[in-house]
GROMACS .gro file of C-alpha atoms in nm:
model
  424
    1UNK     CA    1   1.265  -1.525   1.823
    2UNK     CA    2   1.039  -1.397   1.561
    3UNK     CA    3   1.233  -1.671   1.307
    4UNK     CA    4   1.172  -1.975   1.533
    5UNK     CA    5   0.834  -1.871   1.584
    6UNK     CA    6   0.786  -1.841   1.169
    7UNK     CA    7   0.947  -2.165   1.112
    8UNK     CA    8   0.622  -2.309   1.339
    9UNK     CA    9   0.374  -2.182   1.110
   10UNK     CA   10   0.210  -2.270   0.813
   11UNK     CA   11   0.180  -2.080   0.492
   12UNK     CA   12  -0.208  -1.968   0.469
   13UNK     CA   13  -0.368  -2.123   0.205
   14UNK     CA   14  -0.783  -1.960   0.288
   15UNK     CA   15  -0.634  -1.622   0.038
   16UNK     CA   16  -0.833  -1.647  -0.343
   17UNK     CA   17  -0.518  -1.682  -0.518
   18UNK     CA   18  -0.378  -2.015  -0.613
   19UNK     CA   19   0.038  -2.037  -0.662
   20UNK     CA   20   0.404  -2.245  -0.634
   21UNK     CA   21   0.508  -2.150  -0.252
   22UNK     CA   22   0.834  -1.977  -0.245
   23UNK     CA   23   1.158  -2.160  -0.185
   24UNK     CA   24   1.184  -1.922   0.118
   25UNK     CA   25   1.588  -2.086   0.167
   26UNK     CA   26   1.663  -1.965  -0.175
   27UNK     CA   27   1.538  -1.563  -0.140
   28UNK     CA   28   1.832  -1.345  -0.123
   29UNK     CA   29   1.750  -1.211   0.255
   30UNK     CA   30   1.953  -0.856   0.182
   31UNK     CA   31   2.125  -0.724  -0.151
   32UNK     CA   32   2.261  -0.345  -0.129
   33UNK     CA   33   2.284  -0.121  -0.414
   34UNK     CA   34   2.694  -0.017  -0.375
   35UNK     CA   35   2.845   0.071  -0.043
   36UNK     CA   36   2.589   0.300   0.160
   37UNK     CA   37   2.732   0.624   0.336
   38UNK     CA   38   2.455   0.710   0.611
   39UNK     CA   39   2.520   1.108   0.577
   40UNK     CA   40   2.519   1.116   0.210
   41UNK     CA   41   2.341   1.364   0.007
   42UNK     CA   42   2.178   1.295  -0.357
   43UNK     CA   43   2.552   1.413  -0.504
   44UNK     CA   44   2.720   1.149  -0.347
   45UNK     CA   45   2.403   0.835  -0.514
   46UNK     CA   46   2.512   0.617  -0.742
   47UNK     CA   47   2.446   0.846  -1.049
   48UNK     CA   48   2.326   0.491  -1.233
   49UNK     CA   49   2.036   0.486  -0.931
   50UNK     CA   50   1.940   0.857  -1.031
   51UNK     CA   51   1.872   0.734  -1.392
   52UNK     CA   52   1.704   0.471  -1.309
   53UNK     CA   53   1.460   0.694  -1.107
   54UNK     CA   54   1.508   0.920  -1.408
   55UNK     CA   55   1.349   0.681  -1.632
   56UNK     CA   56   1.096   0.598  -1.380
   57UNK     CA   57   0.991   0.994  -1.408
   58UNK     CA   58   1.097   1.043  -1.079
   59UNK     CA   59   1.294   1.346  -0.997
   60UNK     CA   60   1.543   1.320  -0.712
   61UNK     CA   61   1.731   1.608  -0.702
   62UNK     CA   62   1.580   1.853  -0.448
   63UNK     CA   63   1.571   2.156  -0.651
   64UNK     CA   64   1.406   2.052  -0.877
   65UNK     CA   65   1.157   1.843  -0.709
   66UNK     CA   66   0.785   1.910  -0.643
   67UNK     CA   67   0.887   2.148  -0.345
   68UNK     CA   68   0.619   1.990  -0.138
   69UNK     CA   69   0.734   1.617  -0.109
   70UNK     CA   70   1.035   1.483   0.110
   71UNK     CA   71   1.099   1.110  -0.008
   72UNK     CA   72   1.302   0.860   0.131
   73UNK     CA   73   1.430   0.544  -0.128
   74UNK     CA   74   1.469   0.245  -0.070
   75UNK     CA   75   1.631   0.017  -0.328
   76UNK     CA   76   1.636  -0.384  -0.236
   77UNK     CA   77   1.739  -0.410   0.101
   78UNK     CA   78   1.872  -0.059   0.209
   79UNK     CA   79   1.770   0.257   0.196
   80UNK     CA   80   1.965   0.465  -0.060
   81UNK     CA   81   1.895   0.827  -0.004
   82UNK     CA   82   1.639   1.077   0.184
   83UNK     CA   83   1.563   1.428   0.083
   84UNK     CA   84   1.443   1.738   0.282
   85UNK     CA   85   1.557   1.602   0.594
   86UNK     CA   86   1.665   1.966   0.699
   87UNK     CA   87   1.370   2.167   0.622
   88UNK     CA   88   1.201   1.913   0.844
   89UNK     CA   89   1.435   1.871   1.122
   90UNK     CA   90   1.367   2.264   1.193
   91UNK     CA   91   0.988   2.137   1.295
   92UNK     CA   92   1.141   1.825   1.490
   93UNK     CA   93   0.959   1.583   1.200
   94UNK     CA   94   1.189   1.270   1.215
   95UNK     CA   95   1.201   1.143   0.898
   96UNK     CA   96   1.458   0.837   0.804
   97UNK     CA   97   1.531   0.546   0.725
   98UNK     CA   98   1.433   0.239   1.016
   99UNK     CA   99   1.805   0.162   1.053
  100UNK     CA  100   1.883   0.506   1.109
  101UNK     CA  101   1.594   0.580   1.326
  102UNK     CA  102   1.741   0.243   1.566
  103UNK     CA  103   2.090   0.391   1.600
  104UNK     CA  104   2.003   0.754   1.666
  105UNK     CA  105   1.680   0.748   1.827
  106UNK     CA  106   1.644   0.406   1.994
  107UNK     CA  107   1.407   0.469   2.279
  108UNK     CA  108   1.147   0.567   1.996
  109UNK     CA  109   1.167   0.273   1.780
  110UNK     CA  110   1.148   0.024   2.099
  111UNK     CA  111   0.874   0.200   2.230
  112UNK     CA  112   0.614   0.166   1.921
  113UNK     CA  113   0.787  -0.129   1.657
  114UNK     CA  114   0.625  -0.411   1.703
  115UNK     CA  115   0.296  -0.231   1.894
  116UNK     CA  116   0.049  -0.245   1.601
  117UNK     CA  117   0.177  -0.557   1.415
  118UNK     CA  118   0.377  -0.801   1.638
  119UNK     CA  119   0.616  -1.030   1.549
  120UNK     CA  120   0.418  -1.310   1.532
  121UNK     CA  121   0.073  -1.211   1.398
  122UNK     CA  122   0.131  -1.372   1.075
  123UNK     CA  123   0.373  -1.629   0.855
  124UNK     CA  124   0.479  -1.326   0.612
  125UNK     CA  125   0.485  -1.038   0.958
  126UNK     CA  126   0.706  -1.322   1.186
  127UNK     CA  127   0.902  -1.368   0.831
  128UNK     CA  128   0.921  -0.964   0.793
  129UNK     CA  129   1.011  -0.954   1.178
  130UNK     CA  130   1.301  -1.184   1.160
  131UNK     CA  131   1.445  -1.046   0.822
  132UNK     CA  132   1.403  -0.692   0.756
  133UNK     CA  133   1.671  -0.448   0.712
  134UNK     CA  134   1.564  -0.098   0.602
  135UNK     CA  135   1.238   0.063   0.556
  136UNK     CA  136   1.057   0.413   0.637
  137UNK     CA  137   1.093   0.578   0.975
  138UNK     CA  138   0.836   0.905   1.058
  139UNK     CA  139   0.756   1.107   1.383
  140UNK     CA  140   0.524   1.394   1.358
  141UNK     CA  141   0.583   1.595   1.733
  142UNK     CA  142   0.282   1.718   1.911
  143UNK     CA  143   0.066   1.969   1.740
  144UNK     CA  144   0.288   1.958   1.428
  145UNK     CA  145   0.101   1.987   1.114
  146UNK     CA  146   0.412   1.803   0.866
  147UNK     CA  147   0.474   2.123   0.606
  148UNK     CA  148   0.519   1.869   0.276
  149UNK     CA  149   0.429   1.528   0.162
  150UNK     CA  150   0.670   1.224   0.299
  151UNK     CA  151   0.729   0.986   0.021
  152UNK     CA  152   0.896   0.657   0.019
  153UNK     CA  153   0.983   0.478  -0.300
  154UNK     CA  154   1.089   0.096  -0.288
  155UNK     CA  155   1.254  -0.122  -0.529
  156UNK     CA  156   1.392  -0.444  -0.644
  157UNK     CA  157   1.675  -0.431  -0.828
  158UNK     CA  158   1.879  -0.740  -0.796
  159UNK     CA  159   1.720  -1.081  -0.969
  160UNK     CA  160   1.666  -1.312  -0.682
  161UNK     CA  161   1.591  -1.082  -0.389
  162UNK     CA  162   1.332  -1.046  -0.194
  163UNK     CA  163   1.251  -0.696  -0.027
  164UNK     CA  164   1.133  -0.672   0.318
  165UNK     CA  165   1.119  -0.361   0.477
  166UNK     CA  166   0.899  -0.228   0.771
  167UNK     CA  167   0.764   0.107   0.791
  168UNK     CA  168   0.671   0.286   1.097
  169UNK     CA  169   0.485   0.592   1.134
  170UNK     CA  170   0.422   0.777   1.448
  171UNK     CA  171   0.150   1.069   1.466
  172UNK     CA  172   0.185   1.238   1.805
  173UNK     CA  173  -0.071   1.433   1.960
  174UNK     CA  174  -0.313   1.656   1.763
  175UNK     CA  175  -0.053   1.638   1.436
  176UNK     CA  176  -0.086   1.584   1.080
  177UNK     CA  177   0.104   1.385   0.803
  178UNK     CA  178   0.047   1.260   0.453
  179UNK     CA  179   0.258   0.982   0.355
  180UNK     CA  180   0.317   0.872   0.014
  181UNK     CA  181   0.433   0.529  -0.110
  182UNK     CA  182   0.552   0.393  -0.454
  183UNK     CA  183   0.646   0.051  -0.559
  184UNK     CA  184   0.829  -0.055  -0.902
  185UNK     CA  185   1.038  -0.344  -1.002
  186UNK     CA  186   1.156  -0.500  -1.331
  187UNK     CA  187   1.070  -0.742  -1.551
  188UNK     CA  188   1.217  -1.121  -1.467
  189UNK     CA  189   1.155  -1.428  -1.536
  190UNK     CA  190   1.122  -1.627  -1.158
  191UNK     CA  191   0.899  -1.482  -0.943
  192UNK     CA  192   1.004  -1.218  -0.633
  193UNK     CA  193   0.876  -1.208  -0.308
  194UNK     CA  194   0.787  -0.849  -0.137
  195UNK     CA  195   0.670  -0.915   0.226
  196UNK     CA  196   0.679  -0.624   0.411
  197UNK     CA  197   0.500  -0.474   0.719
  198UNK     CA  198   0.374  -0.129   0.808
  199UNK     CA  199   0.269   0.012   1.142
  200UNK     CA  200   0.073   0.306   1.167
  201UNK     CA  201   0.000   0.531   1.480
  202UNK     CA  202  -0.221   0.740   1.535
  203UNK     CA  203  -0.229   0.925   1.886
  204UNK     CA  204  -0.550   1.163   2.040
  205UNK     CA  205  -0.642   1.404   1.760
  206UNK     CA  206  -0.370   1.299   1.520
  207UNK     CA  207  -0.422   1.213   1.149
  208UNK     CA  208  -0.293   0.976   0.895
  209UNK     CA  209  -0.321   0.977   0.508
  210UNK     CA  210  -0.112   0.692   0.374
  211UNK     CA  211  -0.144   0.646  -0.006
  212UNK     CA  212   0.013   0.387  -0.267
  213UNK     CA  213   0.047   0.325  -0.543
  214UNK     CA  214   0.143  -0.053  -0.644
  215UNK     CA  215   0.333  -0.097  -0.924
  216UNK     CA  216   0.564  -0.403  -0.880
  217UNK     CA  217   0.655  -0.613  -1.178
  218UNK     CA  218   0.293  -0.818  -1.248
  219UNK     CA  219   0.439  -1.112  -1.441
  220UNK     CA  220   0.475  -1.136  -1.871
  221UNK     CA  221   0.115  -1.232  -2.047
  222UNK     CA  222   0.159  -1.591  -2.062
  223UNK     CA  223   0.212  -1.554  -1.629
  224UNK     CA  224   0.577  -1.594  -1.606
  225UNK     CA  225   0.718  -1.421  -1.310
  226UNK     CA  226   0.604  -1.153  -1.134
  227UNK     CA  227   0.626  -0.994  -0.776
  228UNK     CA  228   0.462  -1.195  -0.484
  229UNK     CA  229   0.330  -0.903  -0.267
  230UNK     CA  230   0.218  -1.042   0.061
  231UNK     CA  231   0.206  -0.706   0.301
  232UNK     CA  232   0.069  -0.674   0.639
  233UNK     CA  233  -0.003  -0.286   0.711
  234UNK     CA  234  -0.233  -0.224   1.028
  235UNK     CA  235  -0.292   0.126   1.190
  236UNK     CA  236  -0.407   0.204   1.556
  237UNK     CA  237  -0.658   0.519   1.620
  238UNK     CA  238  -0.661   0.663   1.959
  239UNK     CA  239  -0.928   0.923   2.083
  240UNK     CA  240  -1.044   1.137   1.817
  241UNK     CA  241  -0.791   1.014   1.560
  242UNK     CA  242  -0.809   0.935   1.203
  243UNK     CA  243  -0.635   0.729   0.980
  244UNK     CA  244  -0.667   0.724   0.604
  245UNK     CA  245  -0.549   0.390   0.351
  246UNK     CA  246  -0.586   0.489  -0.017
  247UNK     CA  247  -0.425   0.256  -0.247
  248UNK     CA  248  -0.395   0.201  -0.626
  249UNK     CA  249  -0.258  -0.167  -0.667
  250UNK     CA  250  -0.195  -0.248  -1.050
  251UNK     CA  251   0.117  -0.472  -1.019
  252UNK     CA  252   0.268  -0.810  -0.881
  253UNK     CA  253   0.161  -1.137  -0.963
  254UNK     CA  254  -0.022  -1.224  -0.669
  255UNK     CA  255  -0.124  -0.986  -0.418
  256UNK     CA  256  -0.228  -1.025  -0.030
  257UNK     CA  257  -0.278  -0.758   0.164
  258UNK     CA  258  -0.544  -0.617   0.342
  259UNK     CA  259  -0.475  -0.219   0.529
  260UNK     CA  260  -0.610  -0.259   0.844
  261UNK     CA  261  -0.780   0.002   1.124
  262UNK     CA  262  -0.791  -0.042   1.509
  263UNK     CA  263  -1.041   0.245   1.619
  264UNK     CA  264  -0.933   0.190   2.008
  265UNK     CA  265  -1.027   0.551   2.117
  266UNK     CA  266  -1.401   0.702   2.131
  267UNK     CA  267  -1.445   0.884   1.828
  268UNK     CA  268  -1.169   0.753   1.585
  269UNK     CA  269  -1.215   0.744   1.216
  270UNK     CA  270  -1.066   0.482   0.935
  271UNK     CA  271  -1.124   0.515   0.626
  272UNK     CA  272  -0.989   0.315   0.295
  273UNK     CA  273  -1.015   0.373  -0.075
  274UNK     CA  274  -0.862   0.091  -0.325
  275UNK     CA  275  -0.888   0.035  -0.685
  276UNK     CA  276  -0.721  -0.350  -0.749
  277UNK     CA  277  -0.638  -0.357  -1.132
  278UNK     CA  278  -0.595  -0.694  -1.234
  279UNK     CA  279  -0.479  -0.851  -1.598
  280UNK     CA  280  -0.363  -1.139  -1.798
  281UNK     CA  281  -0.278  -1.374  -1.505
  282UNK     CA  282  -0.292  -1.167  -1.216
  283UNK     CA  283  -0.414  -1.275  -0.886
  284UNK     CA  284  -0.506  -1.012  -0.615
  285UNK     CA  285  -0.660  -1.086  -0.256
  286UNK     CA  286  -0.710  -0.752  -0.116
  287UNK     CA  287  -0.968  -0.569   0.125
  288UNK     CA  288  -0.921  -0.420   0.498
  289UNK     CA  289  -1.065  -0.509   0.838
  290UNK     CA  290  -1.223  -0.199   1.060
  291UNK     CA  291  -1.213  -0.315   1.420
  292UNK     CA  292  -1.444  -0.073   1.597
  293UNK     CA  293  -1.331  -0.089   2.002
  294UNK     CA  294  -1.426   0.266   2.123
  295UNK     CA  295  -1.761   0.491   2.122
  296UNK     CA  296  -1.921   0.685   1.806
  297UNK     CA  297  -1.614   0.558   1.566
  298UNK     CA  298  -1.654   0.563   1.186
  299UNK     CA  299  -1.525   0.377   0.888
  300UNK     CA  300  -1.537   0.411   0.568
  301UNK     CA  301  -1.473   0.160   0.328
  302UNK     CA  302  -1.463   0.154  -0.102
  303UNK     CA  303  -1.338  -0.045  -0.308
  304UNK     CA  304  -1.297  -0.069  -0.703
  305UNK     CA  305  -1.222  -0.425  -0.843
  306UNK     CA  306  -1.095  -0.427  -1.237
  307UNK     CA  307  -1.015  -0.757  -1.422
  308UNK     CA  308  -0.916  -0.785  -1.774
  309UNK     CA  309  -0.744  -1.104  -1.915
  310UNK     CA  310  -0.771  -1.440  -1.748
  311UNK     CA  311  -0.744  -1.254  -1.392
  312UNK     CA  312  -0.859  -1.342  -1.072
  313UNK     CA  313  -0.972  -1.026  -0.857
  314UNK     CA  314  -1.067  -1.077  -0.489
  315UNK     CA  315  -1.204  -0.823  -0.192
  316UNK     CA  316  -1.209  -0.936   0.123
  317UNK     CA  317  -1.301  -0.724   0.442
  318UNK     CA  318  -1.396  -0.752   0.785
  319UNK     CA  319  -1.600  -0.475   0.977
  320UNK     CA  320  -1.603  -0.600   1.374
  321UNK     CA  321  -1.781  -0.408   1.617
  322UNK     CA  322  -1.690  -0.496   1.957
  323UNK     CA  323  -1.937  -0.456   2.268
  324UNK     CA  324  -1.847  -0.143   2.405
  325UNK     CA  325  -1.828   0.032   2.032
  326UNK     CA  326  -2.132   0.253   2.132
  327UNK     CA  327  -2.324   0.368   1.836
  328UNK     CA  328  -2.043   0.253   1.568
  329UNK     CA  329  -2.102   0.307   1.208
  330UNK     CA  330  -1.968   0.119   0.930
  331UNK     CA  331  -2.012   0.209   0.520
  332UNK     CA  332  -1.888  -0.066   0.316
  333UNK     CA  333  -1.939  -0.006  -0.057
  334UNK     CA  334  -1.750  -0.234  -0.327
  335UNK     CA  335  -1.760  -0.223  -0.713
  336UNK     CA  336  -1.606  -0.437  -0.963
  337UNK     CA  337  -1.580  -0.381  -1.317
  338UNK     CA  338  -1.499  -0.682  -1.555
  339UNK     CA  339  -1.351  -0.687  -1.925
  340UNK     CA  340  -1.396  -0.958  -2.129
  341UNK     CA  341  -1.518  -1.303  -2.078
  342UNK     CA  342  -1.217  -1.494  -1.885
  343UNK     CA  343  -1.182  -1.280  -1.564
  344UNK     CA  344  -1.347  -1.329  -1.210
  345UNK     CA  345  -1.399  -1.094  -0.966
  346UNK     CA  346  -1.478  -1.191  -0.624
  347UNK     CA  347  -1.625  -1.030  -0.288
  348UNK     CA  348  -1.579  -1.172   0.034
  349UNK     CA  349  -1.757  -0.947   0.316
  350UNK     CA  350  -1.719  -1.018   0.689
  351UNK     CA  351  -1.955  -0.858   0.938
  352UNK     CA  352  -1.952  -0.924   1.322
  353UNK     CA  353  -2.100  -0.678   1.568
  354UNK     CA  354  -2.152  -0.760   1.946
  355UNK     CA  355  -2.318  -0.404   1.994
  356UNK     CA  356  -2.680  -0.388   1.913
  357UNK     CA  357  -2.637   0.028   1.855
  358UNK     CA  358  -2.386  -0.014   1.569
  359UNK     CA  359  -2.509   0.076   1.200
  360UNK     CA  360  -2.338  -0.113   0.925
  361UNK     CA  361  -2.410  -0.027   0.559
  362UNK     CA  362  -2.278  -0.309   0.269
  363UNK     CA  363  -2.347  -0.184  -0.085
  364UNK     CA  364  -2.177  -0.396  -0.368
  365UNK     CA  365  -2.223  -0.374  -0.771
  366UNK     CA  366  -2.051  -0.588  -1.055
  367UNK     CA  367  -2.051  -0.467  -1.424
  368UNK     CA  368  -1.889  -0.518  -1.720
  369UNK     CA  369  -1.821  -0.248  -1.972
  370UNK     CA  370  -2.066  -0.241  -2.227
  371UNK     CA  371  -2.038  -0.275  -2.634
  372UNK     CA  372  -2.259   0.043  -2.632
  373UNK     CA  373  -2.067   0.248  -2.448
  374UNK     CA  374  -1.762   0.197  -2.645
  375UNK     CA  375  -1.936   0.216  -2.984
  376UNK     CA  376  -2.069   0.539  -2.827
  377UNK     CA  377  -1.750   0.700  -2.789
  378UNK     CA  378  -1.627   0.586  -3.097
  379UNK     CA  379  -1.936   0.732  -3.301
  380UNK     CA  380  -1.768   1.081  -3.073
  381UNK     CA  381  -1.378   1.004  -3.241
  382UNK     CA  382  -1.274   0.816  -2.967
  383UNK     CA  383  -1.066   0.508  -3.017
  384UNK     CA  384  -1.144   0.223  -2.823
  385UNK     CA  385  -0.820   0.223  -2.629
  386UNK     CA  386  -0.916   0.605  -2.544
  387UNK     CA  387  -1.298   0.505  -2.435
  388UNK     CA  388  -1.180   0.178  -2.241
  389UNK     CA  389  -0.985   0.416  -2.033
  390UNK     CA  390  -1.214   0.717  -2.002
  391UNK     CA  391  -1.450   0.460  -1.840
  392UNK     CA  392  -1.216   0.298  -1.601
  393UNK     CA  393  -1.125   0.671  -1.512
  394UNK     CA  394  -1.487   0.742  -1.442
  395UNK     CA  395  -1.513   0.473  -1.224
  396UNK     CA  396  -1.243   0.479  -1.023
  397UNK     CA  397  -1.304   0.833  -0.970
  398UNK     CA  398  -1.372   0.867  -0.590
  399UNK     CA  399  -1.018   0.674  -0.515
  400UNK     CA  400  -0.812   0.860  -0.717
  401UNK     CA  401  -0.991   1.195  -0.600
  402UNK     CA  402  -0.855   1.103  -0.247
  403UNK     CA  403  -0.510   1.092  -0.374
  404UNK     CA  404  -0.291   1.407  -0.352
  405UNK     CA  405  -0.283   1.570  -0.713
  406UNK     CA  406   0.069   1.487  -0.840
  407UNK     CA  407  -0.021   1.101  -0.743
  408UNK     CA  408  -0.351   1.128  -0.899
  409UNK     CA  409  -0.207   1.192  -1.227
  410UNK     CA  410   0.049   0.913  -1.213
  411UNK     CA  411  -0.220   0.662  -1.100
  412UNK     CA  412  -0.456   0.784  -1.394
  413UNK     CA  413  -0.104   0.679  -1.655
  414UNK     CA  414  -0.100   0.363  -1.465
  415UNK     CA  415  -0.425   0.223  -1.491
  416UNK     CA  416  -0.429   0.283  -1.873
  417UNK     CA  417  -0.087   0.138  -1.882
  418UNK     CA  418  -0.202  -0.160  -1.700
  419UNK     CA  419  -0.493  -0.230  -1.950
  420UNK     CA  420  -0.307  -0.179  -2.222
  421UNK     CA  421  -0.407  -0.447  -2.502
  422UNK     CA  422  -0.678  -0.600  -2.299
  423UNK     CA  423  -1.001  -0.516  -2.477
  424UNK     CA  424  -0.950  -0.800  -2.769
   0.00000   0.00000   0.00000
């Protein structure tokens, strides 16, 4: 249903980014890392997986792994291997992968899939809907504070593949998650399509932190390949809830993708917190939409635009109040940063409020960073490498704050990793 209905649409083309449309008939639609044993444990992985996560700096094996973080990986099309699931189990946390979750707890999976995001909300969500395999299940019972961080790590693998999983996080009643998600893939020449969906919900008194960090292949300098990441995430507040977006997006070639919060119930909360990074011939389209339905709900929006190279660096949000969003208040607040003279950076700010009682607040800045501040760290012993990325760190500062600490740090290597070379 979901495939008919995608083969009726049309690519958007309104997005700031400007590329060759996939060949969508030649994507391979599923490509599994070795034969996949759904009670394995990490001894039983493909130890050449491990090494590659190895390399990656991530640690798999649960003993010695940051004793607060249960991850779940996905690799291409399947999900390879999920950690902790014990330790959780005892506090009735579900925590799996999507196909799992279908074959051992159906009546969950019908009930919310498809709630937040359905199948035909957009071309890349009816293409996700009709395609995906694997992906992230979570369900946080009532009044269950989750003891550790979930984590979910995708990537490609296979040269020709396109990865489309679906996520789908359920906060019951008055409980508490924070939900971590990483993103790698390497270098190629064509270009890879990622078009994945993620559902978020958030029932009375429940809260969400979701936090990623975006590291997908971004193309070679002259723009050769690179990951097309066209994501639809969305999240649904009931009474009193909260949901959280915090992302740090360095990678792909092209990005689209904007984290989206439905504050349905009175007094919900959504926040989001994004630094873009953008260089040589990256292209990123990203922002959220806050749609304000019940009384006295909040959001809270910043964003953090960097372009270096011959980038193109776009935000685009929406804050909609809707009538009966009784004394709704909005704080929208985006910064972009430019280096060198070939970049762009963009903003691209929707407001629409139908209730005369809402307050909305838009603050934006652009800057570039200045010959005197490097010369000034220099004068100090700083190298200008060093100083470039002391001053990106200072101003992405209030994103990466919101990220928990062990993420923080690996954001911080990314973002100087990213830049590397750009400051000619």
């Amino acid at each position: 249903e979901a495939f008919r209905a995608w083969e009726q649409m049309i690519e958007p083309e309104w997005a700031n980014v400007h590329y060759e449309k996939p060949d969508y008939q030649a994507i391979s639609y599923y490509s599994a890392p070795k034969k996949a044993d759904p009670n394995k444990t990490l001894d039983d992985v493909d130890p050449e997986l491990l090494a590659m996560y190895k390399k990656l700096g991530i640690n798999v094996d649960e003993q010695k792994m940051m004793n607060n973080i249960a991850m779940d990986i996905v690799v291409d099309s399947v999900s390879v291997a999920t950690t902790f699931k014990k330790t959780l189990n005892e506090k009735g946390i579900i925590f799996c992968s999507i196909s799992e979750a279908i074959r051992e707890y159906p009546e969950l999976v019908k009930k919310y899939l498809g709630t937040v995001i359905p199948q035909k909300d957009n071309f890349y969500a009816a293409l996700n809907s009709a395609v995906f395999s694997d992906g992230s299940f979570c369900y946080i019972p009532k009044g269950v504070r989750c003891p550790m961080e979930l984590s979910t790590y995708f990537r490609i693998n296979q040269a020709g593949t396109g990865q489309f999983e679906r996520t789908l996080l359920i906060a019951d009643e008055g409980s508490y998650v924070s939900y971590l998600e990483g993103c790698t893939a390497p270098s190629r020449d064509e270009n890879q399509l990622h078009a994945a969906c993620v559902e978020l919900i958030a029932l009375d008194n429940a809260e969400i932190k979701y936090s990623t960090v975006q590291n997908w292949y971004p193309g070679n300098k002259e723009g050769k390949g690179g990951v097309f990441n066209f994501v639809t995430k969305r999240g649904i507040c009931e009474k009193n809830a909260k949901i959280s977006w915090t992302q740090v997006e360095t990678g792909s070639a092209i990005t689209w993708k904007y984290p989206s919060v439905i504050l349905k119930g009175d007094n919900a909360v959504g926040e989001f917190y994004s630094i873009a990074v953008t260089n040589n011939f990256q292209q990123a389209d990203t922002g959220t939409k806050m749609i304000h339905l019940g009384k006295n709900t909040k959001s809270t929006i910043i964003s953090k635009g960097i372009s270096a190279g011959k980038s193109n660096n776009s935000y685009r949000g929406l804050v909609r109040i809707g009538a009966n969003a009784d004394n709704a208040r909005n704080f929208s607040q985006c910064d972009s940063l430019l280096m060198g003279n070939n970049c762009g950076a963009h903003t691209f700010p929707y407001i629409e409020s139908k209730n005369t009682s809402a307050k909305i607040e838009h603050e934006a800045t652009t800057s570039k960073i200045g010959e005197d501040q490097v010369f000034y760290c220099n004068q100090r012993g700083i190298p200008t490498e060093k100083a470039i990325a002391l001053i990106v760190n200072g101003f992405s500062k209030e994103v990466l704050n919101k990220l928990p600490m062990e993420f923080a740090v690996e954001a911080q290597k990314l973002l100087e990793i990213s830049l590397e070379g750009s400051v000619g």
